[in-house]
């Protein structure tokens, strides 16, 4: 396999299956001929999958019954040991481009799926060539946009999906990534403290540049607007969105959301020299949006009192990093913001925990861990732990307000476990019995 120098020490190209470790004897795929498997971390159980069979014809026992988004390629979810992978058939050039692009995006901390391998050189039992496959790890607790809808899409849910898409696009553009095919179909969504976090799932048209031009950004934005409008029209036709929704008007939300966020992150701001407090105000505003100011420029001119402030380098994940530093918890951005707010409140209430690090440690011990450990095993797949903690804290606030008293955490937790969590839909990518047909759209509704 040929690679440029920057990738020499990363993926390993396994040209002959005979050179790969096996658990017991040759697999049927190995008997049918050699494969070329490119993987940074080779998983031996990849050899057990039926690569000699076209993906559309894979046996049911290999498949995981999970909801899929719309794709121009054949895509299937499959079991790999105790986890789930997504397998996409495409041509080898596209597979290699997307594999390497996803690895680069991962290094840049972009929310995206994890690439596992490229499987090329496939042939069926008749000796006919089969398309190469790109293998990625399924993102637990994630849903394609169609799976978020039940009988009718709530406008608020749609707004949050598009806002999450716009935020992802801004993050990509700040890093110089041109997507080329922005759409809800190419994105996975995870709940994030009442909002949604968007993850890139398809990078086959993407390119990474030192910096994007305004024209490249605008074209990506226009592609997203058109694609989202088309996706909404399709949903309306299928009866999944109320007919009163204007797909064109709603799709333009991504443009407004994107431009507002882009301006907040990159726009130059002028103010009088005596208003230097606005520097901190601007930084706080960026932090509230989930971004850090790594560096900023202040420009002044001799004899003038005006100051120009422009963030120079911005990065997402301010609250995530703060929570990770204080507690070791790695969660979504909005979840981190909500948990940090509770830590700050805990710190205020606990007279013995004035130090921030000490307060955070005590909060994990007395709040976060007790909530997570209280989740019954049969309910552990409903939501990821950080989302459960967020919802318990929100539930406590609601019932305290309704009852006009400060409800103890233990009482609020029990009420949540009794009355709320059992009725939530499973979002941990629970693998259903393939014979049962898999989950329908209504199994992944926005039950807020």
PDB file of C-alpha atoms in Angstrom, residues 156-438:
ATOM      1  CA  UNK A 156     -38.372  23.089  18.949  1.00  0.00           C
ATOM      2  CA  UNK A 157     -36.699  19.746  18.250  1.00  0.00           C
ATOM      3  CA  UNK A 158     -36.067  20.707  14.644  1.00  0.00           C
ATOM      4  CA  UNK A 159     -34.577  24.026  15.742  1.00  0.00           C
ATOM      5  CA  UNK A 160     -32.177  22.280  18.112  1.00  0.00           C
ATOM      6  CA  UNK A 161     -31.084  19.815  15.426  1.00  0.00           C
ATOM      7  CA  UNK A 162     -30.282  22.587  12.960  1.00  0.00           C
ATOM      8  CA  UNK A 163     -28.531  24.686  15.616  1.00  0.00           C
ATOM      9  CA  UNK A 164     -26.368  21.649  16.463  1.00  0.00           C
ATOM     10  CA  UNK A 165     -25.605  21.218  12.759  1.00  0.00           C
ATOM     11  CA  UNK A 166     -24.637  24.899  12.464  1.00  0.00           C
ATOM     12  CA  UNK A 167     -22.328  24.663  15.475  1.00  0.00           C
ATOM     13  CA  UNK A 168     -20.612  21.598  14.014  1.00  0.00           C
ATOM     14  CA  UNK A 169     -20.158  23.401  10.702  1.00  0.00           C
ATOM     15  CA  UNK A 170     -18.627  26.439  12.425  1.00  0.00           C
ATOM     16  CA  UNK A 171     -16.176  24.206  14.307  1.00  0.00           C
ATOM     17  CA  UNK A 172     -15.182  22.480  11.071  1.00  0.00           C
ATOM     18  CA  UNK A 173     -14.715  25.758   9.199  1.00  0.00           C
ATOM     19  CA  UNK A 174     -12.598  27.261  11.958  1.00  0.00           C
ATOM     20  CA  UNK A 175     -10.216  24.308  11.513  1.00  0.00           C
ATOM     21  CA  UNK A 176     -10.130  24.719   7.740  1.00  0.00           C
ATOM     22  CA  UNK A 177     -12.323  21.717   6.919  1.00  0.00           C
ATOM     23  CA  UNK A 178     -14.485  21.996   3.810  1.00  0.00           C
ATOM     24  CA  UNK A 179     -17.289  19.440   4.100  1.00  0.00           C
ATOM     25  CA  UNK A 180     -18.815  19.608   0.625  1.00  0.00           C
ATOM     26  CA  UNK A 181     -21.962  17.661   1.548  1.00  0.00           C
ATOM     27  CA  UNK A 182     -23.522  19.268   4.611  1.00  0.00           C
ATOM     28  CA  UNK A 183     -26.788  17.558   5.535  1.00  0.00           C
ATOM     29  CA  UNK A 184     -28.695  16.043   8.414  1.00  0.00           C
ATOM     30  CA  UNK A 185     -28.188  12.642   6.754  1.00  0.00           C
ATOM     31  CA  UNK A 186     -24.415  12.944   7.115  1.00  0.00           C
ATOM     32  CA  UNK A 187     -24.666  13.749  10.813  1.00  0.00           C
ATOM     33  CA  UNK A 188     -25.392  11.796  13.973  1.00  0.00           C
ATOM     34  CA  UNK A 189     -26.977  13.445  17.003  1.00  0.00           C
ATOM     35  CA  UNK A 190     -26.560  12.801  20.720  1.00  0.00           C
ATOM     36  CA  UNK A 191     -28.570  14.369  23.500  1.00  0.00           C
ATOM     37  CA  UNK A 192     -26.670  17.074  25.324  1.00  0.00           C
ATOM     38  CA  UNK A 193     -28.478  18.458  28.379  1.00  0.00           C
ATOM     39  CA  UNK A 194     -31.729  19.189  26.592  1.00  0.00           C
ATOM     40  CA  UNK A 195     -30.035  20.134  23.322  1.00  0.00           C
ATOM     41  CA  UNK A 196     -28.289  18.025  20.713  1.00  0.00           C
ATOM     42  CA  UNK A 197     -24.604  17.535  19.919  1.00  0.00           C
ATOM     43  CA  UNK A 198     -23.838  16.878  16.247  1.00  0.00           C
ATOM     44  CA  UNK A 199     -21.182  14.425  15.025  1.00  0.00           C
ATOM     45  CA  UNK A 200     -19.821  14.192  11.494  1.00  0.00           C
ATOM     46  CA  UNK A 201     -20.404  10.702  10.122  1.00  0.00           C
ATOM     47  CA  UNK A 202     -19.525  11.077   6.420  1.00  0.00           C
ATOM     48  CA  UNK A 203     -16.291  12.778   5.304  1.00  0.00           C
ATOM     49  CA  UNK A 204     -15.871  11.326   1.833  1.00  0.00           C
ATOM     50  CA  UNK A 205     -16.248  14.751   0.136  1.00  0.00           C
ATOM     51  CA  UNK A 206     -14.291  16.636   2.790  1.00  0.00           C
ATOM     52  CA  UNK A 207     -10.949  18.387   2.415  1.00  0.00           C
ATOM     53  CA  UNK A 208      -8.717  20.001   5.030  1.00  0.00           C
ATOM     54  CA  UNK A 209      -7.057  23.343   4.226  1.00  0.00           C
ATOM     55  CA  UNK A 210      -4.913  25.757   6.264  1.00  0.00           C
ATOM     56  CA  UNK A 211      -7.829  28.186   6.060  1.00  0.00           C
ATOM     57  CA  UNK A 212     -11.138  28.371   4.196  1.00  0.00           C
ATOM     58  CA  UNK A 213     -12.063  31.256   1.935  1.00  0.00           C
ATOM     59  CA  UNK A 214     -15.360  33.066   2.378  1.00  0.00           C
ATOM     60  CA  UNK A 215     -16.518  31.449  -0.856  1.00  0.00           C
ATOM     61  CA  UNK A 216     -15.811  27.939   0.419  1.00  0.00           C
ATOM     62  CA  UNK A 217     -17.664  28.611   3.661  1.00  0.00           C
ATOM     63  CA  UNK A 218     -20.635  30.137   1.859  1.00  0.00           C
ATOM     64  CA  UNK A 219     -20.841  27.234  -0.571  1.00  0.00           C
ATOM     65  CA  UNK A 220     -20.850  24.720   2.296  1.00  0.00           C
ATOM     66  CA  UNK A 221     -23.596  26.748   3.953  1.00  0.00           C
ATOM     67  CA  UNK A 222     -25.686  26.853   0.780  1.00  0.00           C
ATOM     68  CA  UNK A 223     -25.287  23.098   0.263  1.00  0.00           C
ATOM     69  CA  UNK A 224     -26.534  22.578   3.820  1.00  0.00           C
ATOM     70  CA  UNK A 225     -29.525  24.869   3.299  1.00  0.00           C
ATOM     71  CA  UNK A 226     -30.586  23.063   0.117  1.00  0.00           C
ATOM     72  CA  UNK A 227     -30.006  19.569   1.531  1.00  0.00           C
ATOM     73  CA  UNK A 228     -31.905  20.267   4.756  1.00  0.00           C
ATOM     74  CA  UNK A 229     -34.838  21.697   2.807  1.00  0.00           C
ATOM     75  CA  UNK A 230     -34.920  18.547   0.686  1.00  0.00           C
ATOM     76  CA  UNK A 231     -34.719  16.301   3.751  1.00  0.00           C
ATOM     77  CA  UNK A 232     -37.605  18.163   5.386  1.00  0.00           C
ATOM     78  CA  UNK A 233     -39.701  17.888   2.233  1.00  0.00           C
ATOM     79  CA  UNK A 234     -39.094  14.149   2.284  1.00  0.00           C
ATOM     80  CA  UNK A 235     -40.177  13.968   5.938  1.00  0.00           C
ATOM     81  CA  UNK A 236     -43.323  15.982   5.248  1.00  0.00           C
ATOM     82  CA  UNK A 237     -44.141  13.640   2.375  1.00  0.00           C
ATOM     83  CA  UNK A 238     -43.753  10.692   4.756  1.00  0.00           C
ATOM     84  CA  UNK A 239     -46.021  12.292   7.353  1.00  0.00           C
ATOM     85  CA  UNK A 240     -43.229  12.690   9.914  1.00  0.00           C
ATOM     86  CA  UNK A 241     -43.387  16.491  10.034  1.00  0.00           C
ATOM     87  CA  UNK A 242     -46.538  18.536  10.342  1.00  0.00           C
ATOM     88  CA  UNK A 243     -47.571  20.092   7.028  1.00  0.00           C
ATOM     89  CA  UNK A 244     -47.559  23.583   8.549  1.00  0.00           C
ATOM     90  CA  UNK A 245     -43.733  23.485   8.609  1.00  0.00           C
ATOM     91  CA  UNK A 246     -42.195  25.429   5.709  1.00  0.00           C
ATOM     92  CA  UNK A 247     -39.117  23.364   4.762  1.00  0.00           C
ATOM     93  CA  UNK A 248     -37.397  26.217   2.919  1.00  0.00           C
ATOM     94  CA  UNK A 249     -37.935  28.754   5.700  1.00  0.00           C
ATOM     95  CA  UNK A 250     -36.870  26.280   8.373  1.00  0.00           C
ATOM     96  CA  UNK A 251     -33.768  25.214   6.445  1.00  0.00           C
ATOM     97  CA  UNK A 252     -32.639  28.835   6.318  1.00  0.00           C
ATOM     98  CA  UNK A 253     -32.259  28.622  10.082  1.00  0.00           C
ATOM     99  CA  UNK A 254     -28.852  27.008   9.556  1.00  0.00           C
ATOM    100  CA  UNK A 255     -27.678  30.159   7.766  1.00  0.00           C
ATOM    101  CA  UNK A 256     -28.878  32.474  10.546  1.00  0.00           C
ATOM    102  CA  UNK A 257     -27.530  30.234  13.310  1.00  0.00           C
ATOM    103  CA  UNK A 258     -24.180  29.771  11.565  1.00  0.00           C
ATOM    104  CA  UNK A 259     -23.653  33.478  10.825  1.00  0.00           C
ATOM    105  CA  UNK A 260     -24.585  34.560  14.343  1.00  0.00           C
ATOM    106  CA  UNK A 261     -22.119  32.106  15.826  1.00  0.00           C
ATOM    107  CA  UNK A 262     -19.402  32.866  13.278  1.00  0.00           C
ATOM    108  CA  UNK A 263     -19.722  36.597  13.979  1.00  0.00           C
ATOM    109  CA  UNK A 264     -19.530  36.035  17.734  1.00  0.00           C
ATOM    110  CA  UNK A 265     -16.320  34.062  17.261  1.00  0.00           C
ATOM    111  CA  UNK A 266     -14.486  36.036  14.592  1.00  0.00           C
ATOM    112  CA  UNK A 267     -15.970  39.538  14.296  1.00  0.00           C
ATOM    113  CA  UNK A 268     -13.769  42.536  15.101  1.00  0.00           C
ATOM    114  CA  UNK A 269     -15.270  44.753  17.778  1.00  0.00           C
ATOM    115  CA  UNK A 270     -14.427  48.442  18.379  1.00  0.00           C
ATOM    116  CA  UNK A 271     -14.954  50.368  21.601  1.00  0.00           C
ATOM    117  CA  UNK A 272     -13.612  53.363  23.477  1.00  0.00           C
ATOM    118  CA  UNK A 273     -10.422  52.992  25.481  1.00  0.00           C
ATOM    119  CA  UNK A 274     -12.306  53.588  28.724  1.00  0.00           C
ATOM    120  CA  UNK A 275     -14.504  50.545  28.022  1.00  0.00           C
ATOM    121  CA  UNK A 276     -11.772  47.955  28.451  1.00  0.00           C
ATOM    122  CA  UNK A 277     -14.149  45.873  30.555  1.00  0.00           C
ATOM    123  CA  UNK A 278     -15.727  44.835  27.261  1.00  0.00           C
ATOM    124  CA  UNK A 279     -12.715  42.627  26.588  1.00  0.00           C
ATOM    125  CA  UNK A 280     -13.710  40.369  29.471  1.00  0.00           C
ATOM    126  CA  UNK A 281     -17.367  40.610  28.465  1.00  0.00           C
ATOM    127  CA  UNK A 282     -16.504  39.389  24.958  1.00  0.00           C
ATOM    128  CA  UNK A 283     -14.456  36.492  26.320  1.00  0.00           C
ATOM    129  CA  UNK A 284     -17.271  35.497  28.694  1.00  0.00           C
ATOM    130  CA  UNK A 285     -19.704  35.529  25.776  1.00  0.00           C
ATOM    131  CA  UNK A 286     -17.443  33.188  23.815  1.00  0.00           C
ATOM    132  CA  UNK A 287     -17.104  30.910  26.843  1.00  0.00           C
ATOM    133  CA  UNK A 288     -20.891  30.738  27.134  1.00  0.00           C
ATOM    134  CA  UNK A 289     -20.998  29.582  23.518  1.00  0.00           C
ATOM    135  CA  UNK A 290     -18.598  26.794  24.462  1.00  0.00           C
ATOM    136  CA  UNK A 291     -15.376  28.282  23.062  1.00  0.00           C
ATOM    137  CA  UNK A 292     -12.073  29.357  24.558  1.00  0.00           C
ATOM    138  CA  UNK A 293     -10.058  32.357  23.403  1.00  0.00           C
ATOM    139  CA  UNK A 294      -6.600  30.915  22.960  1.00  0.00           C
ATOM    140  CA  UNK A 295      -5.224  34.199  21.660  1.00  0.00           C
ATOM    141  CA  UNK A 296      -6.688  37.589  20.811  1.00  0.00           C
ATOM    142  CA  UNK A 297      -5.449  40.825  19.241  1.00  0.00           C
ATOM    143  CA  UNK A 298      -5.999  44.348  20.585  1.00  0.00           C
ATOM    144  CA  UNK A 299      -5.169  47.081  18.082  1.00  0.00           C
ATOM    145  CA  UNK A 300      -4.733  50.724  19.063  1.00  0.00           C
ATOM    146  CA  UNK A 301      -3.602  53.740  17.077  1.00  0.00           C
ATOM    147  CA  UNK A 302      -1.461  56.651  18.352  1.00  0.00           C
ATOM    148  CA  UNK A 303      -3.547  59.638  19.338  1.00  0.00           C
ATOM    149  CA  UNK A 304      -6.785  57.674  19.192  1.00  0.00           C
ATOM    150  CA  UNK A 305      -8.847  56.339  22.062  1.00  0.00           C
ATOM    151  CA  UNK A 306     -10.490  53.512  20.111  1.00  0.00           C
ATOM    152  CA  UNK A 307      -9.575  49.890  20.763  1.00  0.00           C
ATOM    153  CA  UNK A 308     -10.261  47.072  18.290  1.00  0.00           C
ATOM    154  CA  UNK A 309     -10.665  43.576  19.711  1.00  0.00           C
ATOM    155  CA  UNK A 310     -10.608  40.475  17.532  1.00  0.00           C
ATOM    156  CA  UNK A 311     -10.335  36.864  18.762  1.00  0.00           C
ATOM    157  CA  UNK A 312      -7.463  35.330  16.825  1.00  0.00           C
ATOM    158  CA  UNK A 313      -7.728  31.643  17.667  1.00  0.00           C
ATOM    159  CA  UNK A 314     -10.817  30.099  19.162  1.00  0.00           C
ATOM    160  CA  UNK A 315     -11.442  26.521  20.169  1.00  0.00           C
ATOM    161  CA  UNK A 316     -14.567  24.672  21.258  1.00  0.00           C
ATOM    162  CA  UNK A 317     -14.994  22.779  24.483  1.00  0.00           C
ATOM    163  CA  UNK A 318     -14.357  25.336  27.231  1.00  0.00           C
ATOM    164  CA  UNK A 319     -16.761  23.729  29.704  1.00  0.00           C
ATOM    165  CA  UNK A 320     -15.758  20.192  28.713  1.00  0.00           C
ATOM    166  CA  UNK A 321     -12.119  20.920  29.456  1.00  0.00           C
ATOM    167  CA  UNK A 322     -12.862  22.641  32.746  1.00  0.00           C
ATOM    168  CA  UNK A 323     -15.007  19.735  33.942  1.00  0.00           C
ATOM    169  CA  UNK A 324     -12.415  17.202  32.758  1.00  0.00           C
ATOM    170  CA  UNK A 325      -9.680  19.082  34.620  1.00  0.00           C
ATOM    171  CA  UNK A 326     -11.707  19.265  37.826  1.00  0.00           C
ATOM    172  CA  UNK A 327     -13.352  15.851  37.872  1.00  0.00           C
ATOM    173  CA  UNK A 328     -11.965  13.609  35.138  1.00  0.00           C
ATOM    174  CA  UNK A 329     -15.464  13.381  33.610  1.00  0.00           C
ATOM    175  CA  UNK A 330     -15.493  13.548  29.795  1.00  0.00           C
ATOM    176  CA  UNK A 331     -18.986  14.606  28.692  1.00  0.00           C
ATOM    177  CA  UNK A 332     -20.777  16.740  26.105  1.00  0.00           C
ATOM    178  CA  UNK A 333     -20.388  20.535  26.186  1.00  0.00           C
ATOM    179  CA  UNK A 334     -23.884  21.437  27.424  1.00  0.00           C
ATOM    180  CA  UNK A 335     -23.797  18.607  29.943  1.00  0.00           C
ATOM    181  CA  UNK A 336     -20.469  19.948  31.202  1.00  0.00           C
ATOM    182  CA  UNK A 337     -21.932  23.449  31.551  1.00  0.00           C
ATOM    183  CA  UNK A 338     -24.900  22.104  33.548  1.00  0.00           C
ATOM    184  CA  UNK A 339     -22.734  19.937  35.810  1.00  0.00           C
ATOM    185  CA  UNK A 340     -20.294  22.805  36.406  1.00  0.00           C
ATOM    186  CA  UNK A 341     -23.205  24.992  37.469  1.00  0.00           C
ATOM    187  CA  UNK A 342     -24.175  22.376  40.027  1.00  0.00           C
ATOM    188  CA  UNK A 343     -20.574  22.099  41.226  1.00  0.00           C
ATOM    189  CA  UNK A 344     -20.457  25.866  41.686  1.00  0.00           C
ATOM    190  CA  UNK A 345     -23.734  25.738  43.639  1.00  0.00           C
ATOM    191  CA  UNK A 346     -22.402  22.834  45.729  1.00  0.00           C
ATOM    192  CA  UNK A 347     -19.255  24.808  46.414  1.00  0.00           C
ATOM    193  CA  UNK A 348     -21.319  27.766  47.631  1.00  0.00           C
ATOM    194  CA  UNK A 349     -23.450  25.583  49.907  1.00  0.00           C
ATOM    195  CA  UNK A 350     -20.602  23.507  51.349  1.00  0.00           C
ATOM    196  CA  UNK A 351     -18.774  25.622  53.881  1.00  0.00           C
ATOM    197  CA  UNK A 352     -15.953  23.072  54.088  1.00  0.00           C
ATOM    198  CA  UNK A 353     -15.307  23.011  50.336  1.00  0.00           C
ATOM    199  CA  UNK A 354     -14.244  26.494  49.313  1.00  0.00           C
ATOM    200  CA  UNK A 355     -11.412  25.296  47.086  1.00  0.00           C
ATOM    201  CA  UNK A 356     -12.654  24.630  43.524  1.00  0.00           C
ATOM    202  CA  UNK A 357     -10.791  21.334  43.076  1.00  0.00           C
ATOM    203  CA  UNK A 358     -11.854  20.076  46.517  1.00  0.00           C
ATOM    204  CA  UNK A 359     -15.482  21.067  45.905  1.00  0.00           C
ATOM    205  CA  UNK A 360     -15.458  19.277  42.538  1.00  0.00           C
ATOM    206  CA  UNK A 361     -14.021  16.114  44.107  1.00  0.00           C
ATOM    207  CA  UNK A 362     -16.665  16.129  46.857  1.00  0.00           C
ATOM    208  CA  UNK A 363     -19.414  16.778  44.281  1.00  0.00           C
ATOM    209  CA  UNK A 364     -18.361  13.715  42.269  1.00  0.00           C
ATOM    210  CA  UNK A 365     -18.340  11.621  45.461  1.00  0.00           C
ATOM    211  CA  UNK A 366     -21.621  12.873  46.927  1.00  0.00           C
ATOM    212  CA  UNK A 367     -23.678  13.781  43.832  1.00  0.00           C
ATOM    213  CA  UNK A 368     -22.494  12.311  40.523  1.00  0.00           C
ATOM    214  CA  UNK A 369     -21.446   8.825  41.630  1.00  0.00           C
ATOM    215  CA  UNK A 370     -24.478   8.147  43.855  1.00  0.00           C
ATOM    216  CA  UNK A 371     -26.813   9.042  40.987  1.00  0.00           C
ATOM    217  CA  UNK A 372     -25.007   6.832  38.469  1.00  0.00           C
ATOM    218  CA  UNK A 373     -24.735   3.908  40.899  1.00  0.00           C
ATOM    219  CA  UNK A 374     -28.472   4.148  41.645  1.00  0.00           C
ATOM    220  CA  UNK A 375     -29.482   3.425  38.046  1.00  0.00           C
ATOM    221  CA  UNK A 376     -30.889  -0.134  37.917  1.00  0.00           C
ATOM    222  CA  UNK A 377     -29.057  -2.433  35.548  1.00  0.00           C
ATOM    223  CA  UNK A 378     -32.153  -2.898  33.397  1.00  0.00           C
ATOM    224  CA  UNK A 379     -32.378   0.883  32.874  1.00  0.00           C
ATOM    225  CA  UNK A 380     -28.670   1.549  32.278  1.00  0.00           C
ATOM    226  CA  UNK A 381     -29.093   1.628  28.508  1.00  0.00           C
ATOM    227  CA  UNK A 382     -31.703   4.381  28.514  1.00  0.00           C
ATOM    228  CA  UNK A 383     -29.324   7.349  28.505  1.00  0.00           C
ATOM    229  CA  UNK A 384     -25.623   7.920  29.014  1.00  0.00           C
ATOM    230  CA  UNK A 385     -24.672   8.612  32.680  1.00  0.00           C
ATOM    231  CA  UNK A 386     -23.966  12.348  32.294  1.00  0.00           C
ATOM    232  CA  UNK A 387     -27.352  12.883  30.662  1.00  0.00           C
ATOM    233  CA  UNK A 388     -29.060  10.995  33.504  1.00  0.00           C
ATOM    234  CA  UNK A 389     -27.309  13.182  36.085  1.00  0.00           C
ATOM    235  CA  UNK A 390     -28.335  16.298  34.187  1.00  0.00           C
ATOM    236  CA  UNK A 391     -31.943  15.136  34.033  1.00  0.00           C
ATOM    237  CA  UNK A 392     -32.005  14.234  37.730  1.00  0.00           C
ATOM    238  CA  UNK A 393     -30.755  17.731  38.600  1.00  0.00           C
ATOM    239  CA  UNK A 394     -33.373  19.252  36.315  1.00  0.00           C
ATOM    240  CA  UNK A 395     -36.087  17.006  37.805  1.00  0.00           C
ATOM    241  CA  UNK A 396     -35.063  18.103  41.279  1.00  0.00           C
ATOM    242  CA  UNK A 397     -35.375  21.751  40.269  1.00  0.00           C
ATOM    243  CA  UNK A 398     -38.827  21.220  38.724  1.00  0.00           C
ATOM    244  CA  UNK A 399     -40.333  19.369  41.654  1.00  0.00           C
ATOM    245  CA  UNK A 400     -38.740  21.789  44.141  1.00  0.00           C
ATOM    246  CA  UNK A 401     -40.379  24.675  42.287  1.00  0.00           C
ATOM    247  CA  UNK A 402     -43.716  22.856  42.092  1.00  0.00           C
ATOM    248  CA  UNK A 403     -43.692  21.988  45.803  1.00  0.00           C
ATOM    249  CA  UNK A 404     -42.175  25.294  46.970  1.00  0.00           C
ATOM    250  CA  UNK A 405     -39.455  23.551  48.988  1.00  0.00           C
ATOM    251  CA  UNK A 406     -35.873  22.401  48.583  1.00  0.00           C
ATOM    252  CA  UNK A 407     -36.340  18.741  47.655  1.00  0.00           C
ATOM    253  CA  UNK A 408     -33.385  16.591  48.840  1.00  0.00           C
ATOM    254  CA  UNK A 409     -31.313  14.988  46.098  1.00  0.00           C
ATOM    255  CA  UNK A 410     -32.119  11.442  47.286  1.00  0.00           C
ATOM    256  CA  UNK A 411     -35.853  12.123  47.084  1.00  0.00           C
ATOM    257  CA  UNK A 412     -35.563  13.711  43.617  1.00  0.00           C
ATOM    258  CA  UNK A 413     -33.421  10.806  42.402  1.00  0.00           C
ATOM    259  CA  UNK A 414     -35.949   8.225  43.548  1.00  0.00           C
ATOM    260  CA  UNK A 415     -38.787  10.152  41.914  1.00  0.00           C
ATOM    261  CA  UNK A 416     -36.817  10.299  38.657  1.00  0.00           C
ATOM    262  CA  UNK A 417     -36.040   6.573  38.720  1.00  0.00           C
ATOM    263  CA  UNK A 418     -39.685   5.748  39.458  1.00  0.00           C
ATOM    264  CA  UNK A 419     -41.512   8.198  37.225  1.00  0.00           C
ATOM    265  CA  UNK A 420     -39.210   9.349  34.402  1.00  0.00           C
ATOM    266  CA  UNK A 421     -36.333   7.057  33.412  1.00  0.00           C
ATOM    267  CA  UNK A 422     -38.383   3.866  32.878  1.00  0.00           C
ATOM    268  CA  UNK A 423     -40.398   5.695  30.216  1.00  0.00           C
ATOM    269  CA  UNK A 424     -37.408   6.978  28.250  1.00  0.00           C
ATOM    270  CA  UNK A 425     -36.435   5.294  24.980  1.00  0.00           C
ATOM    271  CA  UNK A 426     -33.230   3.272  24.964  1.00  0.00           C
ATOM    272  CA  UNK A 427     -30.463   5.297  23.320  1.00  0.00           C
ATOM    273  CA  UNK A 428     -27.458   3.121  24.144  1.00  0.00           C
ATOM    274  CA  UNK A 429     -27.611   1.404  20.749  1.00  0.00           C
ATOM    275  CA  UNK A 430     -29.325  -1.627  22.275  1.00  0.00           C
ATOM    276  CA  UNK A 431     -29.067  -4.519  19.836  1.00  0.00           C
ATOM    277  CA  UNK A 432     -32.450  -6.086  19.315  1.00  0.00           C
ATOM    278  CA  UNK A 433     -33.215  -9.602  18.200  1.00  0.00           C
ATOM    279  CA  UNK A 434     -32.779  -9.383  14.397  1.00  0.00           C
ATOM    280  CA  UNK A 435     -35.842 -11.579  13.976  1.00  0.00           C
ATOM    281  CA  UNK A 436     -37.891  -8.893  15.698  1.00  0.00           C
ATOM    282  CA  UNK A 437     -37.178  -6.496  12.861  1.00  0.00           C
ATOM    283  CA  UNK A 438     -35.268  -3.769  14.720  1.00  0.00           C
TER     284      UNK A 438
END
